[in-house]
Amino acid sequence: MNNSITQYFRKEMFPHIWCPGCGIGIILGSMLRAIQSTGWEKDEVVMVSGIGCSSRITGYVDFNTMNTTHGRALPFATGIKMANPALKVITVMGDGDCAAIGGNHFIHSARRNIDITAIIINNMIYGMTGGQYSPLTPTGKLGSTAPYGNIDQSFDIAALAASAGASYVARGNVFDVNQITHFIKKALLKKGFSVVEIIADCPISFGRINQLRTPVQMLEWIKSITVAKRVWEGLPEEEKAGKIPTGEFLDIDIPEYTEKYQETCNRIQQGRREK
Amino acid sequence: MDKNRSVRILQGNEACVEGALLAGVRFFAGYPITPASEIAEGMAVRLPELGGVFMQMEDEIASMAAVIGASLAGSKSMTASSGPGICLKQENIGFAAITEVPCVVVNAQRGGPSTGLPTKPSQGDVMQARWGTHGDHPMIALAPSDVNEVLHMTIKAINFSEKYRTPVMLLLDEVISHMREKVNIPTREEIELIDRKKPAVEKDNFLPYKADEDLVPPMANFGSGYRYHVTGLIHNEKGYPTSNNKEIDQLIRRLTNKVELNKKDIIIEEEFLLDDAKVAIIAYGSVARAAQRTIKLAREKGIKTGLLKLITLWPFGDETINRLAGQVDLIIVPEMNLGQMSREVERAVGGKCRVVSYSRVDGELINPLEILTRIMEESKL
């Protein structure tokens, strides 16, 4: 048995399209280690992405894969899961993909609590299109469409998912690789809608315009703005500003959508038989 | 009443549900919209009884996405909407076209643009049906003109989508959707069902987008052991993104040709009293019903008039129309839009005879006498 995560690669698809220093490769490694640890067969895993740098992951991995339209990974994944609940369905999205154009699908997938794992690679920018600001760009940071500084507030994806009805919500950063692998594994095994947001670096589209020109500078910056949830909770309000808490925000067991749907079908079919 | 009775009085939208279920549809995702909602409501009752899936999604875009996802996982899948919703679905209709995922989209047409006329009929979406999503792409669109035909054309639509691996549009209109008529419901044995071709090769040799001679590639369902990549990017036979000119050209031409070169199988049309006709009406949908009455009235007045009823609107049946143009002096195209199909008819006629458009866009169904009046004016009677 091949214990290396390279067993999951479609090697003929390499070299990949990501820029040098991009965090997506690190996260993909974590995702594959987490998948490997579940013992799932490649045939039963479905990976669905939207559009953007992160969405290219699906092209490189040897599962049932789908690279869909911008923001729509979750409704495509929902159709797949409902049609065949035995499949292990994972979506991978970027921050713009998930929280801007796909924001509605994201909150409704959480509301249904459907058994899908959503990995969100949050590099705080639209990387593929050249660095436009996203709903996750911190206030004050620069983007190609925020040349005078972003005035928007950014979303808290974890809080959004937790309040919308998800079962498992965690946030990590690309610097703490073992932690994100652990979160992703827990998310994969959770029955219900599970969300792992990962703060990632984009030295080219985010870093260059924001004076974080090298991957190392970017990673150090990410390390400086992320704080363990436990620590963050104890910080005075003024010190919380500009800091992002990481850790597990929610881990509960509540009725899952495909099971509720099946129960409904059973009840109706039973009722018909009794009539 | 016995549910299995083969003759029932049904609304067009209800007949669509019956046809879809007979054709094997086991997944429906939709979003509430007039005048299509009865289709979702019918599916919400019936699918759970059959172990199928009904989902009301958060919006029209998600409904279309879910339908495509479910189809990839092996379910015959369908959605239904009306103009404003169809606009939103166009993004993923294009995705289904390029990824060749079978699905059916019902459009119960209402007046547009925008919110328009929610409870009044229109045929304003026939060009949108063909070209609504961007880029060159194939399209099959069927327009039934009575409730019984809705049932049968829904089955056809599902079959075409499976056979050609492409989205199929079923164009109803508010009149057809809401009108109640007698419907003969066939048994499962009486109808032809078509399923997508399965791959015949070993898993290791599977090329997901390598087409057979009919230009349609066999399709593996997700989870069946044939692992592959599905992408809305232009892709090669392996399913991987490509920027190779030759591969790009091959894909785009094959997608269109798999429908255009199979027109003989896809075109469904009916001729009424055309043998000796000097005037031909070309009509589709609910207007074709009015036209059937008009040809009788015209003949009572001594005008040899016939009707070509189009059921398949896309691909367009140029051949019959061109032949007809060599026989008649005048073709009149009545439709509830400002001449969308009449321009297509003109193109097919190629100057061989006169083509006159008769339009109504006030939310009223065109009646037989209006068409007759137009024929008499144009025939100088």
XYZ file of C-alpha atoms in Angstrom:
656
model
C 0.000 0.000 0.000
C 1.243 3.390 -1.008
C 1.365 5.577 2.082
C 2.389 8.718 0.280
C -0.205 11.353 -0.538
C 1.223 11.388 -4.058
C -1.063 8.395 -4.717
C -3.884 10.944 -4.908
C -2.305 13.093 -7.597
C -3.075 13.067 -11.291
C 0.587 13.360 -12.106
C -0.016 14.016 -15.799
C -1.670 17.303 -14.810
C 1.529 18.709 -13.319
C 3.156 21.230 -13.272
C 0.383 23.082 -11.457
C -0.656 26.666 -12.161
C -0.064 28.160 -8.694
C 2.501 30.901 -8.146
C 5.718 30.277 -6.213
C 5.050 30.714 -2.500
C 1.290 30.212 -2.793
C -0.348 28.627 0.268
C -2.742 26.416 -1.686
C -0.192 23.614 -2.071
C 0.307 23.406 1.690
C -3.452 23.209 2.206
C -3.853 20.593 -0.525
C -1.231 18.508 1.297
C -3.246 18.807 4.502
C -6.455 17.896 2.718
C -4.910 14.765 1.233
C -3.358 13.670 4.527
C -6.748 14.118 6.175
C -8.508 12.151 3.434
C -5.882 9.415 3.678
C -6.442 9.148 7.424
C -10.162 8.435 6.918
C -9.381 5.304 4.903
C -11.898 6.305 2.221
C -11.524 4.806 -1.241
C -10.801 7.208 -4.093
C -13.931 5.983 -5.860
C -16.230 7.168 -3.082
C -14.713 10.635 -2.743
C -16.184 13.512 -4.747
C -14.398 16.852 -4.737
C -16.196 19.899 -6.103
C -14.757 23.374 -6.610
C -15.940 26.722 -7.921
C -13.755 29.240 -9.738
C -10.470 30.834 -8.735
C -6.977 29.659 -7.815
C -8.258 27.295 -5.126
C -10.733 25.690 -7.520
C -7.887 24.296 -9.596
C -7.243 21.754 -6.831
C -9.914 19.463 -8.246
C -8.006 19.056 -11.501
C -4.941 17.659 -9.751
C -6.484 14.992 -7.533
C -7.565 11.498 -8.500
C -11.114 11.422 -7.161
C -14.468 12.065 -8.827
C -13.801 15.750 -9.421
C -15.722 18.723 -10.638
C -14.651 22.292 -11.337
C -17.949 24.190 -11.531
C -19.048 27.805 -11.947
C -18.028 30.719 -9.738
C -19.506 30.419 -6.261
C -21.646 27.385 -7.077
C -19.593 24.478 -5.748
C -22.015 23.881 -2.873
C -25.269 23.558 -4.839
C -23.566 21.220 -7.332
C -22.236 19.218 -4.370
C -25.718 19.235 -2.822
C -27.195 17.637 -5.940
C -24.511 14.955 -5.940
C -24.926 14.202 -2.232
C -28.719 14.032 -2.423
C -28.628 11.772 -5.481
C -26.099 9.433 -3.848
C -25.713 10.009 -0.078
C -23.096 7.243 0.150
C -20.556 9.464 -1.600
C -18.109 11.503 0.504
C -18.547 15.016 -0.808
C -15.966 17.736 -0.233
C -16.050 21.251 -1.642
C -13.051 23.531 -1.911
C -13.623 27.232 -2.366
C -11.799 30.511 -2.192
C -12.886 33.489 -0.097
C -14.444 35.434 -2.969
C -15.919 32.230 -4.380
C -17.486 31.179 -1.081
C -18.358 34.431 0.652
C -19.155 36.859 -2.188
C -20.706 35.250 -5.262
C -21.399 32.010 -3.400
C -22.427 33.561 -0.081
C -26.080 32.640 -0.400
C -25.291 29.010 -1.217
C -22.898 28.871 1.724
C -25.385 30.010 4.370
C -28.141 27.797 2.972
C -25.890 24.740 2.872
C -25.162 25.400 6.546
C -28.863 25.911 7.245
C -29.714 22.516 5.750
C -26.826 20.923 7.625
C -26.161 18.637 4.678
C -23.270 16.205 5.095
C -20.712 18.069 2.984
C -17.314 19.366 4.046
C -16.514 22.894 2.911
C -12.839 23.830 2.823
C -12.411 27.570 2.382
C -8.998 28.806 1.357
C -9.098 32.405 2.520
C -6.217 34.357 1.015
C -8.163 37.573 1.485
C -8.021 38.542 -2.193
C -9.157 37.575 -5.688
C -5.836 36.085 -6.746
C -6.559 34.636 -10.161
C -8.024 37.840 -11.574
C -5.143 39.920 -10.281
C -5.724 41.115 -6.746
C -9.144 42.720 -6.443
C -10.446 43.068 -2.870
C -12.761 40.353 -1.562
C -15.294 40.220 1.290
C -12.428 38.823 3.392
C -9.891 41.559 2.633
C -9.178 43.256 5.961
C -10.364 46.856 6.255
C -7.603 49.243 5.248
C -5.666 46.762 3.104
C -5.002 47.486 -0.534
C -6.260 45.699 -3.605
C -6.176 46.504 -7.321
C -9.785 47.695 -6.948
C -9.122 49.216 -3.522
C -6.192 51.461 -4.448
C -6.978 53.882 -1.576
C -7.509 51.167 1.024
C -10.466 48.829 1.501
C -13.324 50.532 3.395
C -15.504 47.390 3.603
C -15.824 45.323 6.761
C -14.765 41.738 6.221
C -16.911 38.691 6.925
C -16.303 36.306 9.786
C -16.888 33.075 7.851
C -16.688 30.893 10.954
C -19.291 32.923 12.848
C -21.462 33.026 9.737
C -21.380 29.237 9.295
C -21.965 28.580 12.988
C -24.962 30.894 13.192
C -26.435 29.578 9.936
C -26.711 25.990 11.211
C -23.495 24.071 10.526
C -22.345 21.114 12.680
C -18.610 21.700 12.726
C -16.709 24.957 12.238
C -12.980 25.509 12.583
C -10.469 28.073 11.397
C -6.761 27.559 10.970
C -3.937 29.166 9.104
C -1.513 27.916 6.521
C 1.356 28.286 9.007
C 0.002 25.675 11.450
C -0.143 22.731 9.084
C -0.715 19.936 11.594
C -3.600 21.813 13.106
C -5.395 22.302 9.783
C -4.896 18.633 8.893
C -6.509 17.768 12.233
C -9.427 20.156 11.643
C -10.011 18.848 8.130
C -10.033 15.249 9.337
C -12.610 16.073 12.011
C -14.667 17.943 9.433
C -14.588 15.024 6.988
C -15.785 12.593 9.634
C -18.504 14.900 10.958
C -22.036 13.931 9.956
C -23.434 17.275 8.879
C -22.240 20.484 7.263
C -18.631 21.051 8.297
C -16.548 24.104 7.564
C -12.799 24.606 7.763
C -11.572 28.077 6.910
C -7.853 28.381 6.339
C -6.105 31.740 6.272
C -3.654 31.491 3.392
C -0.967 33.583 1.812
C -1.000 35.063 -1.661
C 2.381 36.767 -2.024
C 1.720 37.842 -5.613
C -1.765 39.349 -5.602
C -2.127 40.307 -1.933
C 1.471 40.552 -0.747
C 3.028 42.758 -3.383
C 0.471 45.557 -3.097
C 0.437 45.333 0.710
C 4.210 45.481 1.280
C 4.440 41.744 2.068
C 6.425 40.892 -0.981
C 7.915 37.512 -0.115
C 6.145 34.318 0.929
C 8.076 34.406 4.208
C 6.927 37.950 4.967
C 3.373 36.946 4.195
C 3.483 33.850 6.393
C 4.982 35.863 9.244
C 2.216 38.429 8.866
C -0.432 35.691 8.936
C 1.216 34.273 12.032
C 1.105 37.722 13.642
C -2.594 38.369 12.978
C -3.915 34.929 13.943
C -4.402 34.113 17.619
C -5.642 30.911 19.233
C -9.332 31.327 20.072
C -8.673 30.657 23.749
C -6.107 33.465 23.901
C -8.193 35.789 21.740
C -11.153 35.489 24.106
C -9.019 36.799 26.950
C -7.724 39.803 25.032
C -9.012 43.296 25.813
C -11.307 44.635 23.048
C -8.749 47.081 21.650
C -6.249 44.265 21.133
C -8.809 42.074 19.365
C -9.018 44.551 16.478
C -7.155 43.287 13.442
C -6.601 39.855 14.994
C -8.265 36.666 13.723
C -9.056 33.892 16.222
C -8.223 30.334 15.129
C -9.406 27.025 16.525
C -12.647 25.060 16.737
C -15.767 27.212 17.012
C -18.470 24.574 16.844
C -18.675 20.801 17.109
C -22.219 19.585 17.685
C -24.413 16.674 16.640
C -27.683 17.753 15.070
C -29.957 16.035 12.521
C -28.368 15.813 9.093
C -30.225 16.661 5.872
C -29.854 13.493 3.749
C -30.917 11.407 6.766
C -33.906 13.654 7.449
C -34.882 13.409 3.792
C -34.638 9.610 3.866
C -36.729 9.474 7.047
C -39.381 11.589 5.328
C -39.421 9.255 2.321
C -39.693 6.222 4.600
C -42.580 7.773 6.546
C -44.486 8.616 3.367
C -43.917 5.219 1.791
C -44.936 3.518 5.050
C -48.089 5.671 5.185
C -48.994 4.665 1.649
C -48.533 0.994 2.414
C -50.788 1.285 5.461
C -53.570 3.061 3.563
C -60.225 8.192 -8.125
C -57.837 5.470 -9.142
C -54.410 7.024 -9.532
C -53.415 4.535 -12.195
C -56.383 5.297 -14.429
C -55.033 6.018 -17.823
C -57.329 8.919 -18.731
C -57.241 11.986 -16.508
C -58.035 15.676 -16.661
C -54.752 17.444 -16.018
C -53.239 20.872 -16.117
C -50.226 21.285 -18.408
C -47.884 21.594 -15.466
C -49.353 18.438 -13.908
C -48.950 16.557 -17.187
C -45.324 17.642 -17.204
C -44.850 16.041 -13.770
C -46.536 12.820 -14.948
C -44.392 12.678 -18.082
C -41.191 13.333 -16.174
C -41.879 10.622 -13.613
C -42.767 8.139 -16.348
C -39.527 9.020 -18.110
C -37.623 8.138 -14.951
C -36.923 11.582 -13.458
C -35.929 11.003 -9.842
C -34.405 14.366 -8.976
C -36.036 17.765 -9.122
C -34.660 21.011 -7.741
C -36.552 24.243 -8.136
C -37.484 27.639 -6.805
C -41.003 29.109 -6.591
C -42.100 31.092 -9.653
C -45.327 31.752 -11.534
C -46.537 30.133 -13.784
C -44.283 27.102 -13.193
C -44.775 26.429 -9.462
C -47.291 23.597 -9.920
C -44.499 21.498 -11.396
C -42.408 21.858 -8.231
C -45.498 21.294 -6.073
C -46.331 18.110 -7.962
C -42.769 16.867 -7.675
C -42.728 17.670 -3.936
C -45.692 15.305 -3.476
C -44.679 12.540 -5.850
C -40.905 12.167 -5.689
C -40.642 11.188 -1.991
C -43.281 8.503 -2.642
C -40.992 7.047 -5.300
C -37.799 7.408 -3.267
C -36.679 10.254 -5.522
C -35.413 13.633 -4.416
C -37.291 16.925 -4.424
C -35.418 19.993 -3.253
C -36.467 23.594 -3.049
C -33.166 25.412 -3.314
C -32.161 28.882 -2.158
C -32.380 30.311 -5.673
C -32.701 29.453 -9.365
C -28.932 29.265 -9.850
C -28.600 26.684 -7.094
C -31.519 24.680 -8.511
C -29.791 24.373 -11.860
C -26.492 23.468 -10.185
C -28.116 20.801 -8.013
C -29.844 19.270 -11.045
C -26.509 18.945 -12.853
C -24.812 17.496 -9.763
C -27.571 14.935 -9.309
C -27.423 13.955 -12.965
C -23.672 13.376 -12.687
C -24.355 11.138 -9.724
C -26.727 9.108 -11.889
C -30.253 10.522 -11.478
C -32.424 11.683 -14.340
C -32.879 15.283 -13.301
C -35.091 18.226 -14.069
C -35.937 21.770 -13.025
C -38.728 24.153 -13.986
C -39.052 27.904 -13.989
C -40.211 30.930 -15.956
C -38.428 33.824 -17.691
C -36.831 35.617 -14.730
C -35.668 32.300 -13.295
C -34.441 31.012 -16.635
C -32.225 34.119 -16.881
C -30.534 33.020 -13.659
C -30.206 29.419 -14.761
C -28.386 30.338 -17.962
C -24.984 30.301 -16.277
C -25.269 26.647 -15.375
C -27.178 25.677 -18.531
C -23.934 26.601 -20.286
C -22.048 24.471 -17.780
C -24.304 21.485 -18.541
C -23.768 22.056 -22.271
C -19.973 22.084 -22.109
C -19.704 19.278 -19.549
C -22.372 17.263 -21.410
C -24.500 16.482 -18.389
C -28.067 15.452 -19.272
C -30.827 17.589 -17.735
C -34.176 19.117 -18.623
C -35.192 22.714 -17.990
C -38.881 23.546 -18.248
C -39.706 27.159 -19.052
C -43.371 28.037 -18.471
C -43.103 31.251 -20.461
C -44.664 34.482 -19.202
C -44.448 38.011 -20.552
C -41.080 39.722 -20.230
C -38.630 41.369 -20.026
C -37.879 41.289 -16.298
C -40.806 40.628 -13.960
C -43.062 41.350 -16.938
C -46.427 39.606 -16.896
C -46.299 36.748 -14.385
C -49.718 35.234 -15.106
C -50.078 35.891 -18.808
C -48.743 33.855 -21.718
C -45.856 34.757 -23.980
C -43.479 33.150 -26.425
C -40.838 35.751 -25.801
C -38.173 33.310 -24.646
C -37.675 31.264 -27.805
C -34.460 33.030 -28.751
C -33.301 33.044 -25.141
C -33.847 29.269 -25.160
C -31.432 29.005 -28.074
C -28.829 31.610 -27.184
C -29.401 32.475 -23.539
C -26.090 31.194 -22.277
C -22.911 32.627 -23.729
C -20.692 31.089 -26.355
C -21.434 28.617 -29.136
C -23.341 25.708 -27.664
C -25.885 23.080 -28.662
C -29.537 23.376 -27.702
C -32.606 21.230 -28.048
C -35.925 22.953 -27.311
C -39.397 21.442 -27.602
C -42.684 23.378 -27.539
C -45.831 21.298 -27.016
C -49.209 22.838 -27.860
C -51.658 20.839 -25.780
C -51.667 19.102 -22.432
C -51.427 15.588 -23.825
C -48.455 16.717 -25.882
C -46.849 18.221 -22.771
C -46.732 14.754 -21.239
C -45.228 13.158 -24.321
C -42.765 15.960 -25.036
C -41.555 15.883 -21.434
C -40.677 12.229 -21.984
C -39.007 13.150 -25.286
C -37.056 15.929 -23.593
C -35.690 13.551 -20.971
C -34.843 10.999 -23.652
C -33.064 13.552 -25.844
C -31.079 14.865 -22.890
C -29.902 11.346 -22.049
C -29.221 10.362 -25.645
C -27.305 13.495 -26.626
C -25.919 14.371 -23.170
C -27.097 17.949 -23.374
C -29.534 20.260 -21.593
C -32.995 20.205 -23.188
C -35.456 23.053 -22.804
C -39.187 22.316 -22.679
C -40.995 25.514 -23.619
C -44.491 25.793 -22.219
C -46.404 29.024 -21.865
C -48.855 30.232 -19.272
C -51.815 28.950 -21.321
C -50.399 25.454 -21.820
C -49.175 25.310 -18.208
C -52.512 26.174 -16.625
C -55.062 24.819 -19.108
C -56.807 21.567 -18.169
C -57.442 18.891 -20.771
C -57.961 15.190 -21.134
C -54.704 13.283 -21.045
C -54.133 9.664 -21.960
C -51.450 8.527 -19.570
C -49.460 5.715 -21.104
C -48.102 2.815 -19.104
C -44.387 2.388 -18.609
C -44.394 -0.364 -21.234
C -45.982 1.870 -23.849
C -43.241 4.476 -23.877
C -39.691 4.366 -25.138
C -37.096 5.236 -22.500
C -33.524 6.162 -23.321
C -30.662 6.010 -20.826
C -27.231 7.594 -21.202
C -24.623 5.326 -22.779
C -22.322 3.672 -20.248
C -18.598 3.306 -20.904
C -17.669 -0.010 -22.470
C -13.921 0.230 -21.799
C -11.868 -0.691 -18.744
C -11.555 1.980 -16.076
C -7.885 2.599 -16.818
C -8.582 3.252 -20.505
C -11.572 5.518 -19.961
C -11.440 8.847 -21.780
C -14.475 10.712 -20.433
C -14.837 13.079 -23.383
C -13.911 10.794 -26.251
C -17.013 10.639 -28.415
C -18.372 7.664 -30.316
C -19.377 7.913 -33.972
C -22.621 9.647 -33.027
C -20.434 12.407 -31.495
C -21.715 11.596 -27.985
C -19.229 10.276 -25.401
C -20.376 7.461 -23.083
C -21.026 8.761 -19.567
C -19.832 7.344 -16.255
C -21.746 8.314 -13.135
C -19.808 9.656 -10.168
C -19.180 6.826 -7.743
C -19.280 4.123 -10.438
C -15.524 3.591 -10.259
C -14.657 5.608 -13.343
C -12.901 8.556 -11.756
C -12.615 11.607 -13.970
C -12.646 15.380 -14.030
C -15.604 17.501 -15.058
C -14.863 21.133 -15.823
C -16.525 24.130 -17.401
C -13.168 25.021 -18.896
C -12.577 23.958 -22.481
C -11.204 20.446 -22.080
C -9.655 17.636 -24.069
C -10.810 14.025 -24.368
C -9.300 13.280 -20.979
C -11.498 15.974 -19.453
C -8.531 18.175 -18.571
C -8.354 21.902 -19.344
C -6.647 22.689 -22.627
C -5.518 25.728 -24.565
C -4.507 23.692 -27.608
C -6.199 25.285 -30.658
C -6.998 21.968 -32.264
C -8.579 20.536 -29.117
C -10.595 23.711 -28.507
C -11.925 23.703 -32.061
C -12.768 19.990 -31.892
C -14.782 20.337 -28.692
C -16.825 23.371 -29.729
C -17.670 21.926 -33.136
C -18.495 18.492 -31.748
C -20.834 19.936 -29.110
C -22.862 21.755 -31.763
C -22.630 19.005 -34.360
C -23.882 16.253 -32.072
C -27.234 18.040 -32.187
C -27.154 19.620 -35.663
C -26.049 16.424 -37.433
C -28.721 14.416 -35.641
C -31.547 16.750 -36.676
C -33.463 13.945 -38.397
C -33.902 12.274 -35.031
C -34.594 15.453 -33.079
C -36.936 17.463 -35.336
C -40.572 16.859 -34.483
C -43.151 18.715 -36.571
C -46.710 18.130 -37.770
C -48.360 19.108 -41.043
C -52.047 19.922 -41.419
C -53.727 20.381 -44.833
C -50.505 21.409 -46.507
C -50.776 19.151 -49.587
C -52.589 21.679 -51.786
C -51.909 24.793 -49.712
C -50.978 28.138 -51.217
C -50.828 29.796 -47.812
C -48.994 28.184 -44.918
C -49.130 29.104 -41.262
C -46.058 28.177 -39.252
C -46.849 28.140 -35.543
C -45.825 26.491 -32.290
C -47.022 26.202 -28.695
C -50.474 27.436 -27.787
C -50.668 29.578 -30.945
C -50.575 26.410 -33.069
C -53.967 25.504 -31.572
C -55.487 28.746 -32.795
C -53.854 28.200 -36.176
C -55.498 24.785 -36.502
C -58.866 26.508 -36.368
C -57.718 29.265 -38.726
C -56.859 26.871 -41.547
C -60.417 25.513 -41.481
C -61.920 29.013 -41.467
C -59.638 30.080 -44.321
C -60.609 27.071 -46.405
C -64.297 27.918 -45.832
C -63.446 31.248 -47.458
C -61.766 29.460 -50.341
C -58.154 30.155 -49.327
C -56.132 26.964 -49.526
C -54.370 27.221 -46.190
C -52.336 24.683 -44.233
C -50.355 24.571 -41.024
C -46.843 23.499 -40.211
C -46.746 23.009 -36.446
C -43.252 23.102 -35.034
C -42.696 21.088 -31.861
C -38.908 21.039 -32.017
C -37.891 24.695 -32.141
C -34.162 24.052 -31.720
C -32.386 22.778 -33.687
C -34.414 24.617 -36.338
C -36.049 22.541 -39.070
C -34.900 24.537 -42.107
C -35.427 21.706 -44.573
C -39.219 21.336 -44.311
C -39.719 25.085 -44.369
C -37.495 25.560 -47.382
C -39.402 22.847 -49.239
C -42.719 24.397 -48.217
C -41.553 27.791 -49.482
C -41.251 26.306 -52.961
C -44.922 25.337 -52.854
C -46.822 28.195 -51.197
C -47.080 31.899 -52.058
C -47.258 33.113 -48.499
C -46.084 31.959 -45.096
C -47.546 33.627 -42.043
C -45.902 33.221 -38.654
C -48.166 34.138 -35.749
C -46.395 34.254 -32.392
C -46.628 35.916 -28.984
C -43.416 37.907 -29.465
C -42.198 40.482 -31.957
C -41.310 37.989 -34.662
C -38.484 35.995 -33.098
C -39.172 32.793 -35.033
C -40.491 34.529 -38.133
C -36.975 35.826 -38.760
C -35.699 32.268 -38.457
C -38.407 31.176 -40.930
C -37.339 33.937 -43.342
C -33.786 32.663 -43.173
C -34.920 29.111 -43.982
C -37.205 30.331 -46.802
C -34.298 32.121 -48.449
C -36.500 34.460 -50.489
C -38.532 31.679 -52.133
C -41.867 33.103 -50.929
C -43.295 35.933 -48.875
C -43.009 35.617 -45.071
C -45.277 37.700 -42.873
C -45.042 37.972 -39.125
C -48.096 38.388 -36.943
C -47.266 39.412 -33.395
C -49.112 39.871 -30.153
C -47.245 40.974 -27.037
C -50.152 42.239 -24.915
C -50.482 39.126 -22.775
C -53.409 37.724 -24.770
C -53.386 34.451 -26.672
C -53.638 34.932 -30.440
C -57.104 33.875 -31.636
C -57.998 32.114 -34.920
C -59.861 35.073 -36.426
C -56.914 37.430 -36.043
C -54.723 35.091 -38.041
C -57.503 34.708 -40.619
C -57.840 38.482 -40.956
C -54.113 38.780 -41.519
C -54.197 36.046 -44.181
C -57.084 37.785 -45.966
C -55.276 41.137 -45.907
C -52.102 39.622 -47.249
C -53.960 37.571 -49.859
C -55.759 40.777 -50.988
C -59.162 39.234 -50.388
